[in-house]
Coordinates of N, CA, C and O in Angstrom, one line a residue:
M382 N 0.8 -1.2 0.0 CA 0.0 0.0 0.0 C 0.9 1.2 0.0 O 1.6 1.5 1.0
Q383 N 0.9 2.0 -1.1 CA 1.7 3.2 -1.2 C 1.2 4.3 -0.4 O 0.0 4.4 -0.3
T384 N 2.0 5.1 0.1 CA 1.6 6.3 0.8 C 0.9 7.3 -0.1 O 1.4 7.5 -1.2
K385 N -0.1 7.9 0.4 CA -0.8 8.9 -0.4 C -0.3 10.3 -0.2 O 0.0 10.7 1.0
Y386 N -0.1 11.0 -1.2 CA 0.4 12.4 -1.1 C -0.5 13.3 -1.8 O -1.2 12.9 -2.7
P387 N -0.5 14.6 -1.4 CA 0.3 15.2 -0.3 C -0.2 14.7 1.0 O -1.3 14.3 1.2
K388 N 0.8 14.7 2.0 CA 0.5 14.2 3.3 C 0.9 15.3 4.3 O 2.1 15.7 4.3
E389 N 0.0 15.7 5.1 CA 0.2 16.7 6.2 C 0.7 15.9 7.4 O 0.2 14.9 7.8
V390 N 1.8 16.5 8.0 CA 2.3 15.9 9.2 C 2.4 17.0 10.3 O 2.7 18.2 10.0
I391 N 2.2 16.6 11.5 CA 2.4 17.5 12.7 C 3.7 17.2 13.3 O 4.0 16.1 13.6
L392 N 4.5 18.2 13.5 CA 5.8 18.1 14.0 C 5.8 18.1 15.6 O 4.8 18.5 16.2
K393 N 6.9 17.8 16.1 CA 7.0 17.7 17.6 C 6.6 19.0 18.3 O 6.1 19.0 19.4
D394 N 6.9 20.2 17.6 CA 6.6 21.5 18.3 C 5.2 21.9 17.9 O 4.8 23.1 18.2
G395 N 4.4 21.1 17.2 CA 3.0 21.5 16.9 C 2.9 22.2 15.5 O 1.8 22.4 15.0
S396 N 4.0 22.5 14.9 CA 4.0 23.1 13.5 C 3.6 22.0 12.5 O 3.7 20.8 12.8
E397 N 3.3 22.4 11.3 CA 2.9 21.5 10.3 C 3.8 21.6 9.1 O 4.4 22.6 8.8
A398 N 3.9 20.5 8.3 CA 4.6 20.4 7.1 C 3.8 19.5 6.1 O 3.0 18.7 6.6
V399 N 4.0 19.7 4.9 CA 3.3 18.9 3.9 C 4.4 18.1 3.1 O 5.3 18.7 2.6
L400 N 4.2 16.8 3.1 CA 5.2 15.9 2.3 C 4.5 15.6 1.0 O 3.3 15.3 0.9
R401 N 5.4 15.6 0.0 CA 4.9 15.2 -1.3 C 6.1 14.8 -2.2 O 7.2 15.2 -1.9
P402 N 5.9 14.1 -3.3 CA 7.0 13.7 -4.2 C 7.6 15.0 -4.8 O 6.9 15.9 -5.1
L403 N 8.9 14.9 -5.0 CA 9.6 16.0 -5.7 C 9.1 16.0 -7.2 O 8.9 15.0 -7.8
E404 N 8.9 17.2 -7.7 CA 8.5 17.4 -9.1 C 9.5 18.3 -9.8 O 10.2 19.0 -9.2
E405 N 9.4 18.2 -11.1 CA 10.3 19.0 -11.9 C 10.2 20.5 -11.6 O 11.2 21.2 -11.6
R406 N 9.0 20.9 -11.4 CA 8.7 22.4 -11.1 C 9.3 22.8 -9.7 O 9.3 24.0 -9.4
D407 N 9.8 21.9 -8.9 CA 10.4 22.2 -7.6 C 11.9 22.6 -7.7 O 12.5 22.9 -6.7
A408 N 12.4 22.6 -8.9 CA 13.9 22.7 -9.0 C 14.4 24.0 -8.3 O 15.4 24.0 -7.5
E409 N 13.8 25.1 -8.6 CA 14.3 26.4 -8.0 C 14.1 26.4 -6.5 O 15.0 26.8 -5.7
A410 N 13.0 25.9 -6.0 CA 12.8 25.8 -4.5 C 13.8 24.9 -3.9 O 14.2 25.1 -2.7
L411 N 14.1 23.8 -4.5 CA 15.0 22.8 -4.0 C 16.4 23.4 -4.0 O 17.2 23.2 -3.0
L412 N 16.8 24.1 -5.0 CA 18.1 24.8 -5.0 C 18.2 25.8 -3.9 O 19.2 25.9 -3.2
Q413 N 17.1 26.6 -3.6 CA 17.1 27.6 -2.5 C 17.2 26.9 -1.2 O 17.9 27.3 -0.3
F414 N 16.5 25.7 -1.1 CA 16.7 24.9 0.2 C 18.1 24.5 0.4 O 18.6 24.8 1.5
Y415 N 18.8 24.0 -0.6 CA 20.2 23.5 -0.3 C 21.1 24.7 -0.2 O 22.1 24.6 0.6
R416 N 20.8 25.8 -0.8 CA 21.7 27.0 -0.6 C 21.5 27.6 0.8 O 22.3 28.3 1.3
S417 N 20.3 27.3 1.4 CA 20.1 27.8 2.8 C 20.8 26.9 3.8 O 20.9 27.3 5.0
I418 N 21.2 25.7 3.5 CA 22.0 24.9 4.4 C 23.4 25.4 4.4 O 24.1 25.5 3.4
P419 N 23.9 25.7 5.6 CA 25.3 26.2 5.7 C 26.3 25.2 5.1 O 26.2 24.0 5.2
P420 N 27.3 25.8 4.3 CA 28.3 24.9 3.7 C 28.9 23.9 4.7 O 29.2 22.8 4.3
A421 N 29.1 24.3 5.9 CA 29.7 23.4 6.9 C 28.8 22.2 7.2 O 29.3 21.3 7.8
E422 N 27.5 22.3 6.8 CA 26.6 21.1 7.0 C 26.3 20.4 5.7 O 25.6 19.4 5.8
R423 N 27.0 20.7 4.6 CA 26.8 19.9 3.4 C 28.1 19.6 2.7 O 28.1 19.0 1.6
W424 N 29.2 19.8 3.3 CA 30.5 19.5 2.7 C 30.7 18.0 2.5 O 31.4 17.6 1.6
Y425 N 30.0 17.2 3.2 CA 30.1 15.7 3.1 C 29.2 15.1 2.1 O 29.3 13.9 1.9
M426 N 28.3 15.9 1.4 CA 27.5 15.3 0.4 C 28.3 14.9 -0.8 O 29.3 15.4 -1.1
K427 N 27.8 13.9 -1.5 CA 28.5 13.3 -2.6 C 28.5 14.3 -3.8 O 29.3 14.2 -4.7
E428 N 27.4 15.1 -3.9 CA 27.3 16.1 -4.9 C 27.0 17.5 -4.3 O 26.4 17.5 -3.3
D429 N 27.4 18.6 -4.9 CA 27.2 19.9 -4.4 C 25.7 20.3 -4.8 O 25.5 20.8 -5.9
A430 N 24.8 20.1 -3.8 CA 23.4 20.4 -4.1 C 23.1 21.9 -4.2 O 22.0 22.3 -4.5
A431 N 24.1 22.8 -3.9 CA 23.9 24.2 -4.1 C 24.3 24.6 -5.5 O 24.2 25.8 -5.9
D432 N 24.6 23.7 -6.4 CA 25.0 23.9 -7.8 C 23.7 23.6 -8.6 O 23.1 22.5 -8.6
P433 N 23.2 24.6 -9.3 CA 22.0 24.5 -10.1 C 22.0 23.3 -11.1 O 21.0 22.7 -11.4
S434 N 23.2 22.9 -11.6 CA 23.3 21.8 -12.6 C 23.0 20.5 -11.9 O 22.5 19.6 -12.5
I435 N 23.4 20.4 -10.6 CA 23.1 19.1 -9.8 C 21.6 19.0 -9.6 O 21.0 18.0 -9.8
I436 N 21.0 20.1 -9.2 CA 19.5 20.1 -9.0 C 18.8 19.8 -10.3 O 17.8 19.0 -10.3
K437 N 19.2 20.4 -11.4 CA 18.6 20.1 -12.7 C 18.7 18.6 -13.0 O 17.8 18.0 -13.5
K438 N 19.9 18.1 -12.8 CA 20.1 16.6 -13.0 C 19.1 15.8 -12.2 O 18.5 14.9 -12.7
W439 N 18.9 16.2 -10.9 CA 18.0 15.4 -10.0 C 16.6 15.6 -10.5 O 15.8 14.6 -10.5
T440 N 16.2 16.8 -10.9 CA 14.8 17.0 -11.3 C 14.4 16.6 -12.7 O 13.3 16.2 -13.0
D441 N 15.4 16.6 -13.6 CA 15.2 16.3 -15.0 C 15.1 14.8 -15.2 O 14.5 14.3 -16.2
R442 N 15.8 14.0 -14.4 CA 16.0 12.6 -14.7 C 15.2 11.8 -13.6 O 15.6 10.7 -13.3
M443 N 14.1 12.3 -13.2 CA 13.4 11.5 -12.2 C 12.8 10.3 -12.8 O 12.1 10.3 -13.8
D444 N 13.1 9.2 -12.1 CA 12.5 7.9 -12.4 C 12.1 7.3 -11.1 O 12.9 6.8 -10.3
P445 N 10.8 7.3 -10.8 CA 10.3 6.9 -9.5 C 10.6 5.4 -9.2 O 10.7 5.0 -8.0
Y446 N 10.9 4.6 -10.2 CA 11.3 3.2 -9.9 C 12.7 3.2 -9.4 O 13.1 2.5 -8.4
R447 N 13.6 4.0 -10.0 CA 15.0 4.0 -9.6 C 15.3 4.9 -8.4 O 16.1 4.6 -7.5
M448 N 14.7 6.1 -8.5 CA 15.0 7.1 -7.5 C 13.7 7.9 -7.1 O 13.1 8.5 -8.0
F449 N 13.3 7.8 -5.9 CA 12.0 8.4 -5.5 C 12.4 9.4 -4.4 O 13.0 9.1 -3.3
S450 N 12.0 10.7 -4.6 CA 12.4 11.8 -3.7 C 11.1 12.4 -3.2 O 10.1 12.6 -3.9
I451 N 11.1 12.7 -1.9 CA 10.0 13.5 -1.3 C 10.6 14.8 -0.7 O 11.8 14.8 -0.3
V452 N 9.8 15.8 -0.7 CA 10.1 17.1 -0.1 C 9.1 17.5 0.9 O 7.9 17.0 0.9
A453 N 9.5 18.2 1.9 CA 8.6 18.7 3.0 C 8.5 20.2 2.8 O 9.5 21.0 2.7
W454 N 7.3 20.7 2.7 CA 7.0 22.1 2.4 C 6.3 22.7 3.7 O 5.5 22.1 4.4
T455 N 6.7 24.0 3.9 CA 6.0 24.8 4.9 C 5.8 26.1 4.2 O 6.1 26.3 3.0
D456 N 5.3 27.1 4.9 CA 5.1 28.5 4.3 C 6.5 29.0 3.9 O 6.5 29.9 3.1
D457 N 7.6 28.5 4.5 CA 8.9 29.0 4.1 C 9.5 28.4 2.9 O 10.5 28.7 2.4
G458 N 8.7 27.4 2.3 CA 9.2 26.7 1.1 C 9.6 25.3 1.5 O 9.1 24.7 2.5
I459 N 10.6 24.7 0.7 CA 11.1 23.4 1.0 C 12.0 23.4 2.3 O 12.9 24.3 2.3
V460 N 11.7 22.5 3.2 CA 12.5 22.5 4.5 C 13.2 21.2 4.7 O 13.9 21.0 5.7
A461 N 12.9 20.2 3.8 CA 13.6 18.9 3.9 C 13.5 18.2 2.6 O 12.5 18.4 1.8
H462 N 14.4 17.3 2.3 CA 14.5 16.5 1.1 C 15.0 15.1 1.4 O 16.0 15.0 2.1
A463 N 14.3 14.1 1.0 CA 14.7 12.7 1.3 C 14.6 11.9 0.0 O 13.6 12.1 -0.8
T464 N 15.5 11.0 -0.2 CA 15.5 10.2 -1.4 C 15.7 8.7 -1.1 O 16.6 8.4 -0.3
L465 N 15.0 7.8 -1.8 CA 15.2 6.4 -1.8 C 15.8 6.1 -3.2 O 15.1 6.3 -4.2
I466 N 17.0 5.5 -3.2 CA 17.6 5.1 -4.5 C 17.7 3.6 -4.5 O 18.2 3.0 -3.6
R467 N 17.0 3.1 -5.6 CA 17.0 1.6 -5.7 C 18.2 1.2 -6.6 O 18.5 1.8 -7.6
N468 N 18.8 0.1 -6.2 CA 19.8 -0.6 -7.1 C 19.0 -1.4 -8.1 O 18.2 -2.2 -7.6
V469 N 19.1 -1.2 -9.3 CA 18.3 -1.8 -10.3 C 19.0 -2.9 -11.2 O 18.4 -3.4 -12.1
F470 N 20.2 -3.2 -10.8 CA 21.0 -4.1 -11.7 C 21.9 -5.0 -10.8 O 22.4 -4.5 -9.7
G471 N 22.1 -6.2 -11.1 CA 23.1 -7.0 -10.5 C 22.7 -7.6 -9.2 O 21.5 -7.6 -8.8
G472 N 23.7 -7.9 -8.4 CA 23.5 -8.6 -7.1 C 23.0 -7.7 -6.0 O 22.9 -8.2 -4.9
M473 N 22.8 -6.4 -6.2 CA 22.4 -5.6 -5.1 C 21.0 -5.0 -5.4 O 20.6 -4.1 -4.7
K474 N 20.3 -5.6 -6.3 CA 18.9 -5.0 -6.7 C 17.9 -5.3 -5.6 O 16.8 -4.7 -5.6
H475 N 18.2 -6.1 -4.6 CA 17.3 -6.3 -3.5 C 17.5 -5.2 -2.4 O 16.8 -5.1 -1.4
G476 N 18.4 -4.2 -2.6 CA 18.7 -3.2 -1.7 C 18.5 -1.8 -2.2 O 18.4 -1.6 -3.4
G477 N 18.4 -0.9 -1.3 CA 18.2 0.5 -1.6 C 19.1 1.4 -0.7 O 19.7 0.9 0.2
H478 N 19.2 2.6 -1.1 CA 20.1 3.6 -0.4 C 19.2 4.8 0.0 O 18.4 5.3 -0.8
L479 N 19.4 5.3 1.2 CA 18.6 6.5 1.6 C 19.5 7.6 1.9 O 20.7 7.5 2.3
R480 N 19.0 8.8 1.5 CA 19.7 10.0 1.9 C 18.7 11.1 2.3 O 17.6 11.1 1.7
I481 N 19.0 11.9 3.2 CA 18.0 12.9 3.7 C 18.8 14.1 4.2 O 19.9 14.1 4.7
M482 N 18.2 15.3 4.0 CA 18.7 16.6 4.5 C 17.5 17.4 5.0 O 16.5 17.5 4.3
V483 N 17.6 17.9 6.3 CA 16.6 18.6 6.9 C 17.2 20.0 7.3 O 18.3 20.1 7.8
S484 N 16.4 21.0 7.0 CA 16.8 22.4 7.4 C 17.2 22.5 8.9 O 16.5 21.9 9.7
P485 N 18.2 23.2 9.3 CA 18.6 23.3 10.7 C 17.4 23.7 11.6 O 17.3 23.2 12.7
D486 N 16.5 24.6 11.1 CA 15.4 25.1 11.9 C 14.3 24.0 12.1 O 13.4 24.2 12.9
F487 N 14.4 22.9 11.3 CA 13.4 21.8 11.4 C 13.9 20.5 12.0 O 13.2 19.5 12.0
R488 N 15.2 20.5 12.4 CA 15.8 19.4 13.0 C 15.2 19.2 14.5 O 14.8 20.1 15.1
R489 N 15.3 17.9 14.9 CA 14.8 17.5 16.2 C 13.3 17.8 16.4 O 12.9 18.0 17.5
K490 N 12.6 17.8 15.3 CA 11.1 18.0 15.4 C 10.4 16.8 14.8 O 9.2 16.8 14.6
R491 N 11.2 15.8 14.5 CA 10.7 14.5 13.9 C 10.3 14.6 12.4 O 9.7 13.7 11.9
L492 N 10.6 15.7 11.7 CA 10.3 15.8 10.3 C 11.1 14.7 9.6 O 10.5 14.0 8.7
G493 N 12.4 14.6 9.9 CA 13.2 13.6 9.2 C 12.7 12.2 9.4 O 12.7 11.3 8.6
T494 N 12.1 11.9 10.6 CA 11.6 10.6 11.0 C 10.3 10.3 10.1 O 10.2 9.2 9.6
W495 N 9.5 11.3 10.0 CA 8.3 11.2 9.1 C 8.7 10.8 7.7 O 8.1 9.9 7.1
M496 N 9.7 11.5 7.2 CA 10.1 11.3 5.8 C 10.7 9.9 5.7 O 10.5 9.2 4.7
L497 N 11.6 9.5 6.7 CA 12.2 8.2 6.6 C 11.2 7.1 6.7 O 11.3 6.1 5.9
L498 N 10.2 7.2 7.5 CA 9.2 6.2 7.6 C 8.4 6.0 6.3 O 8.1 4.9 5.9
D499 N 8.2 7.2 5.6 CA 7.5 7.1 4.3 C 8.4 6.3 3.3 O 7.9 5.5 2.5
L500 N 9.7 6.6 3.3 CA 10.6 5.9 2.4 C 10.8 4.5 2.7 O 10.9 3.6 1.8
I501 N 10.8 4.2 4.0 CA 10.9 2.7 4.4 C 9.7 2.0 3.9 O 9.8 0.9 3.4
R502 N 8.5 2.6 4.1 CA 7.2 2.0 3.6 C 7.3 1.7 2.1 O 6.9 0.7 1.6
R503 N 7.8 2.7 1.4 CA 7.9 2.6 -0.1 C 8.9 1.5 -0.4 O 8.6 0.7 -1.3
A504 N 10.0 1.4 0.3 CA 11.0 0.3 0.0 C 10.3 -1.1 0.3 O 10.5 -2.0 -0.5
M505 N 9.6 -1.2 1.4 CA 8.9 -2.4 1.7 C 7.9 -2.8 0.6 O 7.9 -3.9 0.2
D506 N 7.1 -1.8 0.2 CA 6.1 -2.1 -0.8 C 6.8 -2.4 -2.2 O 6.1 -3.1 -3.0
S507 N 8.0 -2.0 -2.4 CA 8.7 -2.3 -3.6 C 9.4 -3.6 -3.6 O 10.1 -4.0 -4.6
G508 N 9.3 -4.3 -2.5 CA 10.0 -5.6 -2.3 C 11.4 -5.6 -2.0 O 12.1 -6.6 -2.0
L509 N 11.9 -4.4 -1.6 CA 13.3 -4.3 -1.2 C 13.5 -5.1 0.1 O 12.6 -5.1 1.0
E510 N 14.7 -5.7 0.3 CA 15.0 -6.4 1.5 C 15.9 -5.7 2.5 O 15.8 -5.9 3.7
R511 N 16.7 -4.7 2.0 CA 17.6 -4.0 2.9 C 17.7 -2.5 2.4 O 17.6 -2.2 1.2
L512 N 18.0 -1.7 3.4 CA 18.3 -0.3 3.1 C 19.6 0.1 3.7 O 20.0 -0.5 4.8
R513 N 20.3 0.9 3.0 CA 21.7 1.3 3.5 C 21.7 2.9 3.5 O 21.1 3.6 2.7
S514 N 22.4 3.4 4.5 CA 22.6 4.8 4.6 C 24.0 5.0 5.2 O 24.5 4.2 6.0
E515 N 24.7 6.1 4.8 CA 26.0 6.4 5.3 C 26.0 7.7 6.1 O 25.2 8.6 5.7
F516 N 26.8 7.8 7.1 CA 26.9 9.0 7.9 C 28.3 9.3 8.3 O 29.1 8.5 8.5
V517 N 28.6 10.6 8.3 CA 29.9 11.1 8.8 C 29.8 11.3 10.3 O 29.1 12.1 10.8
V518 N 30.6 10.5 11.0 CA 30.7 10.5 12.4 C 31.2 11.9 12.9 O 32.2 12.3 12.4
G519 N 30.5 12.5 13.8 CA 30.9 13.8 14.3 C 30.1 14.9 13.7 O 29.9 16.0 14.2
A520 N 29.7 14.7 12.4 CA 28.9 15.7 11.7 C 27.4 15.3 11.6 O 26.6 16.2 11.6
E521 N 27.1 14.0 11.7 CA 25.7 13.6 11.6 C 25.3 12.7 12.7 O 24.6 11.7 12.6
D522 N 25.8 13.0 13.9 CA 25.5 12.2 15.1 C 24.0 12.1 15.4 O 23.5 11.0 15.8
A523 N 23.3 13.2 15.3 CA 21.8 13.1 15.5 C 21.1 12.2 14.5 O 20.2 11.4 14.9
A524 N 21.6 12.2 13.3 CA 21.0 11.3 12.3 C 21.3 9.8 12.6 O 20.5 9.0 12.4
I525 N 22.5 9.6 13.0 CA 22.9 8.2 13.4 C 22.1 7.8 14.6 O 21.5 6.6 14.5
E526 N 21.8 8.6 15.5 CA 21.0 8.2 16.7 C 19.6 7.9 16.2 O 19.0 7.0 16.7
A527 N 19.0 8.7 15.3 CA 17.7 8.5 14.8 C 17.6 7.2 14.0 O 16.6 6.5 14.1
A528 N 18.7 6.9 13.2 CA 18.7 5.6 12.5 C 18.7 4.4 13.4 O 18.0 3.4 13.2
Y529 N 19.4 4.5 14.5 CA 19.4 3.4 15.5 C 18.0 3.2 16.0 O 17.5 2.0 16.2
K530 N 17.2 4.3 16.3 CA 15.9 4.2 16.8 C 14.9 3.5 15.8 O 13.9 3.0 16.2
L531 N 15.3 3.6 14.5 CA 14.4 3.0 13.5 C 15.0 1.6 13.0 O 14.7 1.2 11.9
D532 N 15.8 1.0 13.9 CA 16.2 -0.4 13.7 C 17.3 -0.5 12.6 O 17.5 -1.6 12.1
F533 N 18.0 0.5 12.3 CA 19.2 0.4 11.5 C 20.3 -0.1 12.5 O 20.3 0.2 13.6
Y534 N 21.3 -0.8 11.9 CA 22.4 -1.2 12.7 C 23.7 -0.8 12.0 O 23.7 -0.6 10.8
K535 N 24.8 -0.7 12.8 CA 26.1 -0.3 12.2 C 26.6 -1.5 11.5 O 26.9 -2.6 12.1
A536 N 26.8 -1.4 10.2 CA 27.3 -2.5 9.4 C 28.8 -2.4 9.2 O 29.5 -3.4 8.9
G537 N 29.3 -1.2 9.4 CA 30.8 -1.0 9.2 C 31.2 0.4 9.4 O 30.3 1.3 9.3
V538 N 32.4 0.7 9.6 CA 33.0 2.0 9.7 C 34.3 2.1 8.9 O 35.1 1.2 9.1
L539 N 34.3 3.1 8.1 CA 35.6 3.3 7.3 C 36.3 4.4 8.1 O 35.8 5.6 8.2
T540 N 37.4 4.1 8.8 CA 38.1 5.0 9.7 C 38.8 6.0 8.9 O 39.5 5.8 7.9
D541 N 38.7 7.3 9.3 CA 39.3 8.4 8.7 C 39.1 8.5 7.2 O 40.1 8.7 6.4
Y542 N 37.9 8.3 6.8 CA 37.6 8.1 5.3 C 37.2 9.4 4.7 O 37.4 9.7 3.5
V543 N 36.6 10.3 5.4 CA 36.0 11.6 4.9 C 36.9 12.7 5.4 O 37.2 12.8 6.6
K544 N 37.3 13.6 4.5 CA 38.1 14.8 4.9 C 37.3 16.1 4.8 O 36.7 16.3 3.7
D545 N 37.2 16.8 5.9 CA 36.4 18.0 5.8 C 37.2 19.2 5.2 O 38.4 19.1 4.9
Q546 N 36.5 20.4 5.2 CA 37.1 21.5 4.5 C 38.3 22.1 5.3 O 39.1 22.8 4.7
D547 N 38.5 21.7 6.5 CA 39.7 22.1 7.3 C 40.8 21.1 7.3 O 41.8 21.2 8.0
G548 N 40.6 20.0 6.5 CA 41.6 19.0 6.5 C 41.6 17.9 7.5 O 42.5 17.1 7.6
N549 N 40.5 17.9 8.3 CA 40.4 16.9 9.4 C 39.6 15.7 8.8 O 38.7 15.8 8.0
Y550 N 40.1 14.5 9.3 CA 39.5 13.3 8.8 C 38.4 12.8 9.8 O 38.5 13.0 11.0
H551 N 37.3 12.2 9.2 CA 36.2 11.7 10.0 C 35.9 10.3 9.6 O 36.1 9.9 8.4
D552 N 35.4 9.5 10.5 CA 34.9 8.2 10.2 C 33.6 8.2 9.4 O 32.8 9.2 9.6
Y553 N 33.5 7.2 8.6 CA 32.3 7.1 7.7 C 31.5 5.8 8.1 O 32.1 4.7 7.9
Q554 N 30.4 6.0 8.7 CA 29.6 4.9 9.3 C 28.6 4.4 8.3 O 27.7 5.2 7.8
I555 N 28.6 3.1 8.0 CA 27.6 2.5 7.1 C 26.6 1.8 8.0 O 26.9 1.0 8.8
M556 N 25.3 2.2 7.7 CA 24.2 1.6 8.5 C 23.2 0.9 7.6 O 23.0 1.3 6.5
V557 N 22.7 -0.2 8.1 CA 21.8 -1.1 7.3 C 20.5 -1.4 8.1 O 20.6 -1.5 9.3
K558 N 19.4 -1.5 7.4 CA 18.1 -1.9 8.0 C 17.6 -3.1 7.2 O 17.5 -2.9 5.9
H559 N 17.3 -4.2 7.8 CA 16.6 -5.3 7.1 C 15.1 -5.0 7.1 O 14.6 -4.6 8.2
L560 N 14.5 -5.1 6.0 CA 13.1 -4.8 5.9 C 12.2 -6.0 6.0 O 12.7 -7.1 5.7
H561 N 11.0 -5.8 6.5 CA 10.0 -6.9 6.6 C 9.0 -6.7 5.6 O 8.9 -5.6 5.0
T562 N 8.1 -7.7 5.3 CA 7.1 -7.5 4.4 C 5.9 -6.7 4.9 O 5.1 -6.1 4.2
E563 N 5.7 -6.7 6.2 CA 4.6 -6.0 6.9 C 5.1 -5.3 8.1 O 6.1 -5.8 8.8
W564 N 4.5 -4.2 8.5 CA 4.9 -3.5 9.7 C 4.7 -4.4 11.0 O 5.5 -4.3 11.9
S565 N 3.8 -5.3 10.9 CA 3.6 -6.2 12.1 C 4.7 -7.2 12.3 O 4.8 -7.9 13.3
D566 N 5.6 -7.3 11.3 CA 6.8 -8.2 11.4 C 7.9 -7.7 12.3 O 8.8 -8.4 12.6
F567 N 7.8 -6.5 12.8 CA 8.8 -5.9 13.6 C 8.8 -6.5 14.9 O 7.9 -6.8 15.5

């Protein structure tokens, strides 16, 4: 059973956000969202989401089977972006990859949790067996803590793998979640 969108969610502080799939017309708002994230909080991303060409690539090549993105909207515009990336070839097609970014003003309000739960549901409905996410230790500790609460476990750590803008090395933690076919299987 796929999640129905748009979906209104109430956050921990009583404020509201609307979740819905990313659309091509969201490109400018998504770019503004990533540009609002301080560079010190996005240096570890695999692509520079403050670059219009990256956002264009993400919004022009949307394939909901391979990559499904949701955004959270408030009166301020997009305040969070989450993506489920499916492996569609070879020996890893039973797995998917998650990535999420939440505006600093909306962290610790459970917005990321709402989005993560929606993507987990989509992964389960798609027949995926495992989800993977990676985190930079020391930079994403709150996200690591949230992942543990949602039954992700530490599958490995690459020691001193990520180098920040000041030349300091950080551990890169890989976390995995085994999926069930139904919520009642937990």
